[in-house]
Amino acid sequence: MSSQDTVSAANGGHGGREAATVLDVDKRLLIDGQLVATERTFASINPATGDIVGYAPDAGVAEAEASIAAARRAFDTTSWSTDVAFRIKCLDQFHQALLDNLEELRELTIADVGATVQLTRANQLEAPIRIVRYYADLLREYPLSEDLGEIDISGQRHKRWVEKEAAGVVSAIVAYNYPTQLALAKIIPALAAGCTVVLKAAPDTPLVTLALGEIIAQHTDIPAGVVNVISSSEIAPGELMTTHPDVDVVTFTGSTPTGRRIMAAAADTMKKVFTELGGKSAMIVLEDADFAMAAKFAAGTVCSHAGQGCALTTRLLVPRAHHDEIAKMVAAIIRRIPFGDPTDPQNYMGPLVSGRQREKVDAMVQRAIADGAELLAGGTKVDPGFFYEPTVLAGVDPKSEIAQDEVFGPVLAIIPFDDDDDAVRIANDSIYGLSGAVMSASDERAIAIARRIRTGTMGINGGNYFGPDVPFGGYKQSGIGRECGREGLEEFLETKAFAVVVKP
């Protein structure tokens, strides 16, 4: 595929403007310690303008094979998996290097991802960097062995203990929406555990992920092959990463349908697989809640990163008797949310990632209206770039497509309920179980409702659980396993039991 062909494909078929943005960034792969260019490249498009930000190497199966081989060799033949002190040193170096390159990464994130300046100060950039600090510090005190004491068996004393060791070679595949957060939440606990990694960037936002590889290569002592970073517009490299016999662990963030296929593909070699997939999270507003505060939280949440977050609460469940009142509050707030140029610090919301994604979002909104939902705000595409107005749909049927399927856009579905039991039933009536929220005048009442929701994370009255020390993941088809926290480290560890006869 030519560069022009890949530009067109990356931009939903419309092509990028030939004049590159001010960044004009080209990046390289990291394979076995070397920064590598490829003959074929594909363009990354700035979703706020349609301009070309830069070009990413279009890796094929050969580059994926080389990356896996390098990771296997580094795991099997170096001391990386056993030298805890050295791993801590390298994570400390990487953390400092990220801080030293923070402003360049911020500029690239805004252009490559369409993230606003506000978001780069939070979950798009600065918050993920704290993941590196967290695991470097955790590794300093995490117990990698446990003494189980002695026991008598058949007249002999046996000393027993358990050790935790690295699981092996990890394939890490990330989604486009929060590329730095997703990459660091995978590779950093893997590296802390002593694993080696092949990281594949999302084709819609490859440049910032490749930049992480360049920082590792240029500013840390992480040995060759321990971290490999590739990008590709093709499916084949990712497929190889999930089926190759030299890969021990697969960690994936993306859609639930793709997660199902990855789990099936990995089954032949019985790889350890953990996934962070889709969500259709519900915010339940009880009749004693502060409606104005609830409306503010609901509107602000669904517009965060233009709704491109799997854990965002995209269903707002409200008491039937107060449905119209709350819906009007939400619509009034969401109409005032500033969106546009993500480089402008005054803008709260930026664009969707591509024209293709915007068409999907708009089609779902139009079908919802045709099915009987009431459009109270938004529902319009805005050019240039891939912007979509913050949208509120009221009177939504909880069984409808817009209430059941992930939109991945700034679209809030307001659903009425009759009582607490009805609210819990509607919230749990989903294949997903990633996040959720409850609003009430009583924390105790809200927590009691939250405990009945089958979901991995819950915010109570505006509480924010997100942080490097908090395990994140879902129930049901929102995924398997957890990222961040101690649980995130343990996903990359194997447990080995030992016993030795105690000599008299």
Coordinates of C-alpha atoms in Angstrom, one line a residue:
M1 CA 0.0 0.0 0.0
S2 CA 1.4 3.4 -0.9
S3 CA 1.7 6.3 1.6
Q4 CA -1.3 8.0 -0.1
D5 CA -3.4 4.9 0.2
T6 CA -2.6 4.5 3.8
V7 CA -3.4 8.2 4.4
S8 CA -6.8 7.7 2.8
A9 CA -7.5 4.6 4.9
A10 CA -6.4 6.2 8.1
N11 CA -8.8 9.2 7.5
G12 CA -11.9 7.1 6.9
G13 CA -11.4 7.2 3.1
H14 CA -11.3 11.0 2.8
G15 CA -7.5 11.3 2.8
G16 CA -5.4 13.7 4.8
R17 CA -4.3 17.2 3.6
E18 CA -0.9 17.0 2.1
A19 CA 0.4 19.9 4.1
A20 CA 1.5 18.4 7.4
T21 CA 0.8 20.0 10.7
V22 CA 3.5 22.0 12.6
L23 CA 4.7 18.8 14.3
D24 CA 5.5 16.9 11.1
V25 CA 6.5 13.9 13.1
D26 CA 7.8 10.6 11.8
K27 CA 8.5 7.8 14.2
R28 CA 10.3 4.5 14.2
L29 CA 9.8 1.0 15.6
L30 CA 11.7 -0.3 18.5
I31 CA 12.9 -3.9 17.8
D32 CA 15.7 -5.6 19.8
G33 CA 17.1 -2.3 21.1
Q34 CA 17.2 -0.7 17.6
L35 CA 15.0 2.1 16.3
V36 CA 13.9 0.9 12.9
A37 CA 12.2 2.5 9.9
T38 CA 10.2 0.5 7.4
E39 CA 9.8 1.0 3.6
R40 CA 6.1 1.3 4.0
T41 CA 4.5 3.9 6.2
F42 CA 1.0 5.1 7.1
A43 CA -0.2 8.5 8.1
S44 CA -1.5 9.6 11.5
I45 CA -4.3 12.2 11.0
N46 CA -5.0 15.0 13.4
P47 CA -8.7 14.5 14.2
A48 CA -9.2 18.1 15.0
T49 CA -8.1 19.3 11.5
G50 CA -7.8 16.4 9.1
D51 CA -4.1 17.3 8.6
I52 CA -1.3 14.8 8.6
V53 CA 0.6 14.8 11.9
G54 CA 3.3 12.4 10.8
Y55 CA 4.0 8.9 9.5
A56 CA 4.3 5.7 11.4
P57 CA 6.2 2.6 10.1
D58 CA 3.8 0.0 8.7
A59 CA 5.1 -3.1 10.3
G60 CA 4.3 -6.5 8.8
V61 CA 4.6 -10.1 10.0
A62 CA 8.4 -10.0 9.6
E63 CA 8.7 -7.1 12.1
A64 CA 6.3 -8.8 14.5
E65 CA 8.3 -12.0 14.3
A66 CA 11.5 -10.2 14.9
S67 CA 10.0 -8.4 17.9
I68 CA 8.7 -11.6 19.5
A69 CA 12.1 -13.3 18.9
A70 CA 13.9 -10.4 20.6
A71 CA 11.5 -10.5 23.6
R72 CA 11.9 -14.3 23.8
R73 CA 15.7 -14.1 23.7
A74 CA 15.8 -11.3 26.3
F75 CA 13.6 -13.2 28.7
D76 CA 15.4 -16.6 28.3
T77 CA 19.1 -15.4 28.2
T78 CA 19.4 -12.2 30.2
S79 CA 19.0 -11.5 33.9
W80 CA 16.0 -9.1 33.4
S81 CA 13.5 -11.5 34.9
T82 CA 15.5 -12.1 38.0
D83 CA 17.4 -8.8 38.7
V84 CA 14.8 -6.9 40.7
A85 CA 17.2 -4.0 41.6
F86 CA 18.1 -3.5 38.0
R87 CA 14.4 -3.4 37.0
I88 CA 13.7 -0.8 39.6
K89 CA 16.6 1.3 38.3
C90 CA 15.3 1.1 34.8
L91 CA 11.8 2.1 35.8
D92 CA 13.2 5.0 37.7
Q93 CA 15.0 6.1 34.6
F94 CA 12.0 5.8 32.4
H95 CA 9.9 7.8 34.8
Q96 CA 12.4 10.6 34.8
A97 CA 12.7 10.5 31.0
L98 CA 8.9 10.8 30.6
L99 CA 8.9 13.9 32.9
D100 CA 11.8 15.3 31.0
N101 CA 9.9 14.9 27.7
L102 CA 6.5 15.9 29.1
E103 CA 5.9 18.9 26.9
E104 CA 6.9 17.2 23.7
L105 CA 4.6 14.3 24.6
R106 CA 1.8 16.7 25.4
E107 CA 2.0 18.4 22.1
L108 CA 2.1 15.1 20.3
T109 CA -0.8 13.7 22.3
I110 CA -3.0 16.7 21.4
A111 CA -2.2 16.3 17.7
D112 CA -2.2 12.5 17.4
V113 CA -5.1 11.7 19.7
G114 CA -7.2 14.8 19.6
A115 CA -7.0 15.1 23.3
T116 CA -7.6 18.5 24.9
V117 CA -4.9 20.3 26.9
Q118 CA -7.0 19.6 30.0
L119 CA -7.0 15.9 29.4
T120 CA -3.2 15.8 28.9
R121 CA -2.9 17.1 32.5
A122 CA -5.0 14.2 33.6
N123 CA -5.7 10.7 32.2
Q124 CA -4.2 11.3 28.8
L125 CA -0.6 11.9 29.9
E126 CA 0.3 13.2 33.4
A127 CA -1.7 10.6 35.3
P128 CA -0.4 7.6 33.3
I129 CA 3.2 8.7 34.0
R130 CA 2.4 8.2 37.7
I131 CA 1.9 4.5 36.9
V132 CA 5.7 4.2 36.3
R133 CA 6.4 5.7 39.7
Y134 CA 3.9 3.5 41.4
Y135 CA 5.3 0.2 40.1
A136 CA 8.9 1.2 40.7
D137 CA 8.0 1.9 44.3
L138 CA 5.7 -1.2 44.7
L139 CA 8.5 -3.4 43.4
R140 CA 10.7 -2.2 46.2
E141 CA 8.5 -3.7 48.8
Y142 CA 6.4 -6.3 47.0
P143 CA 6.9 -9.8 48.5
L144 CA 8.1 -12.1 45.7
S145 CA 8.2 -15.1 48.1
E146 CA 6.1 -16.4 51.0
D147 CA 7.2 -18.9 53.7
L148 CA 4.5 -21.5 54.4
G149 CA 6.4 -23.0 57.3
E150 CA 7.1 -26.7 57.9
I151 CA 4.8 -29.7 58.0
D152 CA 5.1 -33.4 58.8
I153 CA 4.5 -35.8 55.9
S154 CA 5.2 -39.5 56.2
G155 CA 7.4 -39.1 59.2
Q156 CA 9.5 -36.3 57.6
R157 CA 9.6 -32.6 58.1
H158 CA 9.1 -30.6 54.9
K159 CA 9.9 -26.9 54.5
R160 CA 7.6 -25.2 52.0
W161 CA 7.5 -21.8 50.4
V162 CA 6.0 -20.0 47.4
E163 CA 7.8 -17.8 44.9
K164 CA 6.4 -15.3 42.3
E165 CA 8.2 -15.2 39.0
A166 CA 7.8 -13.5 35.7
A167 CA 5.2 -15.0 33.4
G168 CA 7.3 -14.6 30.3
V169 CA 6.9 -12.8 26.9
V170 CA 3.9 -10.5 26.8
S171 CA 2.0 -9.3 23.8
A172 CA 0.4 -5.9 24.6
I173 CA -2.2 -4.5 22.2
V174 CA -3.7 -1.1 22.9
A175 CA -6.7 0.9 21.7
Y176 CA -6.7 4.4 20.2
N177 CA -8.5 6.4 22.9
Y178 CA -6.0 6.7 25.7
P179 CA -2.8 5.3 24.1
T180 CA -0.3 6.4 26.8
Q181 CA -2.5 5.3 29.7
L182 CA -3.2 2.0 28.1
A183 CA 0.4 1.3 27.1
L184 CA 1.9 2.2 30.5
A185 CA -0.8 0.3 32.4
K186 CA 0.3 -2.8 30.4
I187 CA 4.0 -2.6 29.9
I188 CA 5.0 -1.1 33.3
P189 CA 3.6 -3.8 35.5
A190 CA 4.8 -6.4 33.0
L191 CA 8.4 -5.0 33.2
A192 CA 8.2 -4.7 37.0
A193 CA 7.2 -8.4 37.1
G194 CA 10.3 -9.3 35.0
C195 CA 8.5 -10.0 31.7
T196 CA 9.6 -8.9 28.3
V197 CA 7.1 -7.1 26.0
V198 CA 6.0 -6.5 22.4
L199 CA 3.7 -3.5 22.4
K200 CA 1.5 -2.8 19.4
A201 CA 0.2 0.7 18.9
A202 CA -3.3 1.5 17.7
P203 CA -3.4 2.3 14.0
D204 CA -5.5 5.5 14.6
T205 CA -3.1 7.0 17.2
P206 CA 0.4 5.3 16.6
L207 CA 2.8 8.2 17.1
V208 CA 2.6 8.8 20.8
T209 CA 3.0 5.0 21.5
L210 CA 6.0 4.9 19.2
A211 CA 7.4 7.9 21.1
L212 CA 7.4 5.8 24.3
G213 CA 9.6 3.3 22.5
E214 CA 12.0 6.0 21.4
I215 CA 12.3 7.3 25.0
I216 CA 13.0 3.8 26.3
A217 CA 15.7 3.3 23.7
Q218 CA 17.4 6.7 24.1
H219 CA 17.0 7.4 27.8
T220 CA 17.1 4.1 29.8
D221 CA 19.3 1.1 30.4
I222 CA 16.5 -1.3 29.6
P223 CA 18.3 -4.1 27.7
A224 CA 17.8 -4.8 24.0
G225 CA 14.7 -7.0 23.4
V226 CA 13.1 -6.3 26.7
V227 CA 10.7 -3.8 25.2
N228 CA 9.7 -3.8 21.5
V229 CA 7.2 -1.4 20.1
I230 CA 5.6 -1.7 16.6
S231 CA 2.8 -0.1 14.6
S232 CA 0.9 -1.4 11.7
S233 CA -2.2 -0.6 9.6
E234 CA -2.6 -4.4 9.0
I235 CA -4.3 -7.0 11.1
A236 CA -1.7 -9.8 10.5
P237 CA 1.0 -8.5 13.0
G238 CA -1.6 -8.4 15.8
E239 CA -2.9 -11.9 14.9
L240 CA 0.6 -13.2 15.1
M241 CA 1.1 -11.6 18.6
T242 CA -1.9 -13.5 19.9
T243 CA -1.1 -16.9 18.4
H244 CA 2.7 -17.2 18.4
P245 CA 4.0 -20.1 20.6
D246 CA 6.8 -17.9 22.0
V247 CA 4.2 -15.5 23.6
D248 CA 3.1 -16.5 27.1
V249 CA 0.7 -13.6 28.0
V250 CA -1.7 -11.5 25.9
T251 CA -3.1 -8.3 27.3
F252 CA -5.6 -6.4 25.1
T253 CA -7.7 -3.3 25.3
G254 CA -10.4 -2.7 22.7
S255 CA -13.8 -3.8 21.6
T256 CA -15.6 -6.8 23.1
P257 CA -16.0 -8.5 19.7
T258 CA -12.2 -8.3 19.1
G259 CA -11.5 -9.5 22.6
R260 CA -13.6 -12.6 22.0
R261 CA -11.5 -13.3 18.8
I262 CA -8.3 -12.8 20.7
M263 CA -9.3 -15.2 23.4
A264 CA -10.3 -17.8 20.9
A265 CA -7.0 -17.4 18.9
A266 CA -4.9 -17.7 22.1
A267 CA -6.6 -20.9 23.2
D268 CA -4.6 -23.2 20.9
T269 CA -1.5 -22.5 22.9
M270 CA -3.2 -21.9 26.2
K271 CA -1.8 -18.4 26.7
K272 CA -2.7 -16.4 29.7
V273 CA -5.1 -13.7 28.4
F274 CA -6.5 -10.7 30.1
T275 CA -8.7 -8.1 28.5
E276 CA -10.2 -4.6 29.1
L277 CA -13.1 -4.3 26.7
G278 CA -16.3 -2.4 26.2
G279 CA -18.7 -0.8 28.6
K280 CA -22.2 0.7 28.8
S281 CA -22.0 2.0 32.3
A282 CA -25.0 3.4 34.2
M283 CA -25.2 6.4 36.5
I284 CA -28.2 5.9 38.9
V285 CA -29.7 9.1 40.3
L286 CA -31.9 8.3 43.3
E287 CA -34.9 10.5 44.1
D288 CA -33.2 12.1 47.1
A289 CA -30.1 13.1 45.1
D290 CA -29.0 16.7 44.3
F291 CA -30.3 16.7 40.7
A292 CA -28.3 19.7 39.6
M293 CA -25.1 18.1 40.8
A294 CA -26.0 14.8 39.1
A295 CA -26.8 16.6 35.9
K296 CA -23.4 18.3 35.9
F297 CA -21.6 15.0 36.5
A298 CA -23.5 13.2 33.9
A299 CA -22.9 15.9 31.2
G300 CA -19.2 16.3 32.0
T301 CA -18.5 12.6 32.1
V302 CA -20.1 11.7 28.8
C303 CA -18.3 14.5 27.0
S304 CA -14.9 13.6 28.4
H305 CA -12.6 12.9 25.4
A306 CA -15.7 13.2 23.2
G307 CA -17.2 10.1 24.9
Q308 CA -14.3 7.9 23.8
G309 CA -13.9 6.0 27.0
C310 CA -15.1 2.5 27.8
A311 CA -15.8 3.3 31.5
L312 CA -17.8 6.5 30.9
T313 CA -21.3 6.5 32.3
T314 CA -23.3 6.7 29.1
R315 CA -26.6 5.7 30.6
L316 CA -28.3 8.1 33.0
L317 CA -31.0 6.3 35.0
V318 CA -33.4 8.7 36.7
P319 CA -36.7 8.4 38.7
R320 CA -39.6 8.4 36.3
A321 CA -41.4 11.2 38.2
H322 CA -38.3 13.4 37.7
H323 CA -37.3 12.3 34.2
D324 CA -38.3 15.5 32.4
E325 CA -36.9 17.8 35.1
I326 CA -33.5 16.1 35.1
A327 CA -33.3 15.7 31.3
K328 CA -33.8 19.5 30.9
M329 CA -31.1 20.2 33.4
V330 CA -28.6 17.9 31.6
A331 CA -29.5 19.3 28.1
A332 CA -29.0 22.8 29.3
I333 CA -25.6 22.0 30.7
I334 CA -24.4 19.9 27.8
R335 CA -25.3 22.7 25.3
R336 CA -22.9 25.0 27.1
I337 CA -19.9 22.6 27.1
P338 CA -17.2 24.2 25.1
F339 CA -15.7 22.0 22.4
G340 CA -13.4 22.6 19.4
D341 CA -9.6 23.1 19.0
P342 CA -8.0 20.8 21.6
T343 CA -5.0 23.2 21.8
D344 CA -7.3 25.8 23.4
P345 CA -7.3 25.3 27.1
Q346 CA -10.8 26.7 27.3
N347 CA -12.2 23.8 25.3
Y348 CA -13.5 20.9 27.4
M349 CA -14.1 18.5 24.5
G350 CA -12.2 17.7 21.4
P351 CA -13.0 15.6 18.3
L352 CA -13.7 12.0 17.6
V353 CA -10.7 10.0 16.4
S354 CA -11.8 9.7 12.7
G355 CA -14.5 10.3 10.2
R356 CA -15.3 6.6 10.3
Q357 CA -16.0 6.8 14.0
R358 CA -18.1 9.9 13.7
E359 CA -20.3 8.3 11.0
K360 CA -20.8 5.4 13.3
V361 CA -21.9 7.6 16.2
D362 CA -24.2 9.7 14.1
A363 CA -25.8 6.6 12.6
M364 CA -26.6 5.3 16.1
V365 CA -28.1 8.6 17.2
Q366 CA -30.3 8.9 14.1
R367 CA -31.5 5.3 14.6
A368 CA -32.3 6.1 18.3
I369 CA -34.4 9.1 17.2
A370 CA -36.2 6.9 14.7
D371 CA -36.9 4.3 17.4
G372 CA -38.6 6.9 19.6
A373 CA -35.9 8.6 21.7
E374 CA -36.3 12.3 22.1
L375 CA -33.3 14.4 21.0
L376 CA -32.8 17.2 23.5
A377 CA -29.4 18.5 22.4
G378 CA -26.7 17.9 19.8
G379 CA -26.9 15.2 17.2
T380 CA -25.0 17.1 14.6
K381 CA -21.6 16.7 12.9
V382 CA -19.3 19.7 13.0
D383 CA -16.5 20.4 10.6
P384 CA -13.6 20.8 10.0
G385 CA -12.1 17.8 11.8
F386 CA -14.2 15.0 13.3
F387 CA -16.3 16.9 15.9
Y388 CA -19.7 15.8 17.1
E389 CA -22.0 17.9 19.2
P390 CA -22.5 16.7 22.7
T391 CA -25.8 14.9 22.5
V392 CA -28.7 14.1 24.9
L393 CA -31.4 11.5 24.2
A394 CA -34.3 11.3 26.6
G395 CA -37.0 8.8 27.2
V396 CA -34.8 6.0 26.0
D397 CA -36.0 2.4 26.0
P398 CA -33.6 0.4 28.2
K399 CA -33.7 -2.5 25.6
S400 CA -32.9 -0.3 22.6
E401 CA -29.7 -0.3 20.7
I402 CA -28.6 3.1 22.1
A403 CA -29.1 1.8 25.6
Q404 CA -27.4 -1.5 25.0
D405 CA -24.5 -1.0 22.6
E406 CA -21.3 1.0 23.1
V407 CA -21.4 4.3 21.1
F408 CA -17.9 5.7 21.9
G409 CA -19.1 9.2 21.3
P410 CA -20.5 12.1 23.4
V411 CA -24.0 10.7 23.6
L412 CA -26.0 10.3 26.8
A413 CA -29.1 8.1 27.0
I414 CA -31.5 9.1 29.7
I415 CA -33.6 6.2 31.0
P416 CA -36.5 6.4 33.5
F417 CA -36.9 3.8 36.3
D418 CA -39.7 3.2 38.8
D419 CA -37.9 2.3 42.1
D420 CA -34.5 1.1 43.4
D421 CA -35.0 -2.5 42.4
D422 CA -36.0 -1.3 38.9
A423 CA -32.9 0.9 38.7
V424 CA -30.6 -2.0 39.7
R425 CA -32.4 -4.3 37.1
I426 CA -31.9 -1.8 34.3
A427 CA -28.2 -1.1 35.2
N428 CA -27.5 -4.9 35.3
D429 CA -29.3 -5.5 32.0
S430 CA -26.2 -5.3 29.9
I431 CA -23.6 -7.6 28.6
Y432 CA -21.1 -5.2 30.0
G433 CA -20.0 -4.5 33.6
L434 CA -17.1 -2.1 33.6
S435 CA -18.1 0.9 35.7
G436 CA -21.0 2.9 37.1
A437 CA -22.1 5.5 39.6
V438 CA -24.8 6.2 42.1
M439 CA -26.0 9.6 43.3
S440 CA -28.0 10.0 46.6
A441 CA -28.3 12.3 49.6
S442 CA -27.1 9.3 51.6
D443 CA -23.7 7.7 51.0
E444 CA -24.9 4.6 52.8
R445 CA -27.9 4.2 50.6
A446 CA -25.8 4.8 47.4
I447 CA -23.2 2.3 48.5
A448 CA -25.9 -0.3 49.1
I449 CA -27.2 0.2 45.6
A450 CA -23.7 0.2 44.2
R451 CA -23.0 -3.2 45.8
R452 CA -25.9 -4.7 43.8
I453 CA -24.5 -3.5 40.4
R454 CA -22.4 -6.2 38.6
T455 CA -19.5 -3.9 37.6
G456 CA -15.8 -3.5 38.3
T457 CA -15.7 0.1 39.5
M458 CA -18.2 2.4 41.1
G459 CA -18.2 6.1 41.9
I460 CA -20.4 7.2 44.8
N461 CA -21.7 10.8 44.8
G462 CA -18.9 12.0 42.5
G463 CA -16.2 9.8 44.0
N464 CA -13.3 9.2 41.6
Y465 CA -11.6 5.8 41.9
F466 CA -9.1 6.3 39.2
G467 CA -5.4 6.0 40.1
P468 CA -2.3 3.8 39.6
D469 CA -3.0 2.0 42.9
V470 CA -6.6 1.1 42.1
P471 CA -7.3 -2.2 40.1
F472 CA -9.3 -1.4 37.0
G473 CA -11.4 -3.9 35.0
G474 CA -14.8 -5.3 34.5
Y475 CA -17.3 -8.1 35.0
K476 CA -19.1 -10.0 32.3
Q477 CA -18.1 -9.1 28.7
S478 CA -16.2 -6.0 29.8
G479 CA -13.1 -8.1 30.2
I480 CA -11.0 -10.5 32.3
G481 CA -8.4 -9.4 34.8
R482 CA -7.3 -6.1 36.2
E483 CA -4.9 -3.3 35.3
C484 CA -3.1 -1.1 37.9
G485 CA -2.8 -1.7 41.6
R486 CA -1.1 -4.8 43.1
E487 CA -3.6 -6.9 41.0
G488 CA -2.1 -5.4 37.9
L489 CA 1.4 -6.6 38.8
E490 CA 0.1 -10.1 39.7
E491 CA -1.4 -10.5 36.2
F492 CA 2.2 -10.9 34.9
L493 CA 3.4 -13.2 37.6
E494 CA 3.3 -17.0 37.9
T495 CA 3.2 -18.8 41.3
K496 CA 5.7 -21.6 42.0
A497 CA 5.5 -23.8 45.1
F498 CA 8.7 -25.3 46.6
A499 CA 9.3 -28.0 49.2
V500 CA 12.5 -29.4 50.7
V501 CA 13.0 -32.1 53.2
V502 CA 14.4 -30.7 56.4
K503 CA 17.6 -32.5 57.4
P504 CA 17.7 -33.7 61.0

